[in-house]
Structures are given as structure tokens and as C-alpha cells.
Coordinates of C-alpha atoms in Angstrom, one line a residue:
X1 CA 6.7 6.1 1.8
X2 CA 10.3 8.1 1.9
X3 CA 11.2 9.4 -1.1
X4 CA 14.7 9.7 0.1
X5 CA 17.9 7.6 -1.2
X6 CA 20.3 5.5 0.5
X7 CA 23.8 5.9 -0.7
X8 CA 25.4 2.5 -1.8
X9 CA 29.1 4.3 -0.7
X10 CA 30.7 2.4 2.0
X11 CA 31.0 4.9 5.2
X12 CA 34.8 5.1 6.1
X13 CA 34.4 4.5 9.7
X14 CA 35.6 1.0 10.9
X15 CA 31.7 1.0 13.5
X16 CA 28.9 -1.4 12.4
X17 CA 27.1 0.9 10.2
X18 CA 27.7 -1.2 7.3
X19 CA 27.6 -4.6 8.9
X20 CA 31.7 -5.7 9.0
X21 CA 31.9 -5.1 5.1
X22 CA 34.7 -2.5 5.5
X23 CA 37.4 -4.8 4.8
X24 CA 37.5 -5.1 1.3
X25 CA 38.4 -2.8 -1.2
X26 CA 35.1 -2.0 -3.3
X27 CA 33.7 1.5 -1.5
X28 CA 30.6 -0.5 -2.2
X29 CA 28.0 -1.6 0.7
X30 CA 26.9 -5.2 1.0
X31 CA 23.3 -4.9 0.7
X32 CA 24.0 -3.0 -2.8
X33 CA 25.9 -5.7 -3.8
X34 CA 23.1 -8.4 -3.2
X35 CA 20.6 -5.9 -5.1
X36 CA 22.9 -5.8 -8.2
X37 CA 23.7 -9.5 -8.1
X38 CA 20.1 -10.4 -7.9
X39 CA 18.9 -7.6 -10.5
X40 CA 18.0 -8.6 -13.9
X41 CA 20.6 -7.9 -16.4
X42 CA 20.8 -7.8 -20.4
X43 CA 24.7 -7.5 -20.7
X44 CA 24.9 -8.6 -24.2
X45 CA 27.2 -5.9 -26.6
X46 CA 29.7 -5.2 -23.9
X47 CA 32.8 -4.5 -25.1
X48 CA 35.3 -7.6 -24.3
X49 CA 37.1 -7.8 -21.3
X50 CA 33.9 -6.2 -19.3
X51 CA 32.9 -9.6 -17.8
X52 CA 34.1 -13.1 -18.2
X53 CA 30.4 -14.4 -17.9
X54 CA 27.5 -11.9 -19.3
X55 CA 24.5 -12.0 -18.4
X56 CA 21.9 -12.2 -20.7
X57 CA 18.8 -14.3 -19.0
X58 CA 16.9 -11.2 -18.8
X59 CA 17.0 -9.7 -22.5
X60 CA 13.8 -10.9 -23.5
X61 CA 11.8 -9.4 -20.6
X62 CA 13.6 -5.9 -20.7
X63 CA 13.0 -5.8 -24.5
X64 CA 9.2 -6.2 -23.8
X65 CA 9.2 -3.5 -20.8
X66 CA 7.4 0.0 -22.2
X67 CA 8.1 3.2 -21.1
X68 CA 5.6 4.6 -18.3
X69 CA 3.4 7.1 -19.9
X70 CA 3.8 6.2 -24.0
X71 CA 1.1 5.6 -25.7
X72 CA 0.9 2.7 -27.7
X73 CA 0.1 2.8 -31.2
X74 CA -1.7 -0.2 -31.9
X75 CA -5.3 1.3 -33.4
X76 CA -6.9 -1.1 -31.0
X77 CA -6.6 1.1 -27.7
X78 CA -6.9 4.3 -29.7
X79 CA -10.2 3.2 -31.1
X80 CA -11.5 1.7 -27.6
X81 CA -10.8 5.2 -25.7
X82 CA -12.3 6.8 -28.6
X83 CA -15.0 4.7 -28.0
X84 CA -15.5 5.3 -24.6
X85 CA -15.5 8.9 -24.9
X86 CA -17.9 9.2 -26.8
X87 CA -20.3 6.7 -25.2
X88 CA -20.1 9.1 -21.8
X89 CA -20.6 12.1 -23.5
X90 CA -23.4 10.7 -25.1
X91 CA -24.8 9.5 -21.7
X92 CA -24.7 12.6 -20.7
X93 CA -26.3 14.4 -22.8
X94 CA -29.2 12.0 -22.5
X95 CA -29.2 11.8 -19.1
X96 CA -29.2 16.0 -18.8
X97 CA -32.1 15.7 -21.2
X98 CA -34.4 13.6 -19.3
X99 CA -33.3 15.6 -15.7
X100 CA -34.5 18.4 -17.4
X101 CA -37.9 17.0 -18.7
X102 CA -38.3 15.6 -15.4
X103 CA -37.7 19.0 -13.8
X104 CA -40.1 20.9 -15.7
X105 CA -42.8 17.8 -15.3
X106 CA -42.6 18.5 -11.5
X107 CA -42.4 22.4 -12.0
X108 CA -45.5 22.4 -13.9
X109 CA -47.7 19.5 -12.0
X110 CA -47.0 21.8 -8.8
X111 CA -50.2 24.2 -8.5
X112 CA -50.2 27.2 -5.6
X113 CA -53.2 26.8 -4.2
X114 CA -52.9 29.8 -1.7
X115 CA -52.9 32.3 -4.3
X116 CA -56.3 31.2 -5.4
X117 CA -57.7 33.3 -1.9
X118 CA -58.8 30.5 -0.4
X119 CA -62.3 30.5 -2.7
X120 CA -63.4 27.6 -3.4
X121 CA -65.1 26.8 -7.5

């Protein structure tokens, strides 16, 4: 993926680089154009005389959007992760318990029979 931008700045040059849209007077590439147009918008509050037409259809949605990364505060999701963590630290534990049991089971049950000298009871 390339992290790096494209400028929306029509180039000055009359070549196709930006597809026949140097005639008009904007400074502003085609393809940005299409992007804004098609770009949800909340434009209610402007000032009058901004746009004839605002554009509001998309208010609701960008009123419900959150900000990457906040944490909510609804006491539902900090209960459930509290929740969680503790359930797999508890796990743990118990499960390094009983590999350690099990460990010293095996150590013990194995018996050296070569340091007996070979003697027979």
C-alpha cells in the first residue's frame, strides 16, 4: 500500500496529465472533483451565501462516527474486558499449576535403575 499523496492541484502544463481538465479556471483536478462531489457531507451551520443548496443527507451518520482509539464509556465494555482479563489470568494460573503437578509426577515415577549396580533384589 503507498502511503504517499496525490496533489488535487491542477499541473500547469497544457499535456494530458490531467485528462483535458486544464481549461477551466478552478486549479482543481477532475478526479478531486468527483471525490468531493460524491463525499458525504453535513454542511448544515454554514454561514449564508456559502452554498445555495447544503448538503445535509449525511449528518446523521457523521454524528454517530467515533473517533479511532477512544474508549467508550458505556460500563458494559469496561466490565466485559475486565471480565476477560481476569478469566485468562485465572486460566493461567490453573493451567501452570497442573503443568507443574504433572511435571513432578513424571520426575518422581522416573526411577534410575543403572545406579542400583546392576544387582538384582
Amino acid at each position: 500500500i503507498d502511503d504517499n499523496c496525490v496533489s488535487c492541484k491542477e499541473p500547469a502544463d497544457e499535456d494530458e496529465n490531467n485528462n483535458g481538465d486544464n481549461d477551466d479556471e478552478d486549479e482543481v483536478l477532475e478526479i478531486c472533483e468527483r471525490i468531493y462531489e460524491d463525499a458525504g457531507k453535513c454542511e448544515s451551520g454554514l454561514a449564508s451565501g456559502v452554498t445555495y443548496y447544503p448538503n445535509t443527507y449525511s449528518c446523521d451518520f457523521i454524528d454517530g462516527l467515533k473517533a479511532p482509539g477512544s474508549m467508550t464509556k458505556s460500563s458494559i465494555s469496561v466490565s466485559a474486558s475486565k471480565i476477560f482479563v481476569g478469566l485468562f489470568a485465572a486460566t493461567t494460573v490453573v493451567f501452570g499449576g497442573v503443568s507443574y503437578y504433572l511435571y513432578q509426577k513424571v520426575d518422581r515415577s522416573n526411577v534410575d535403575l543403572s545406579s542400583s549396580g546392576g544387582a538384582l533384589a
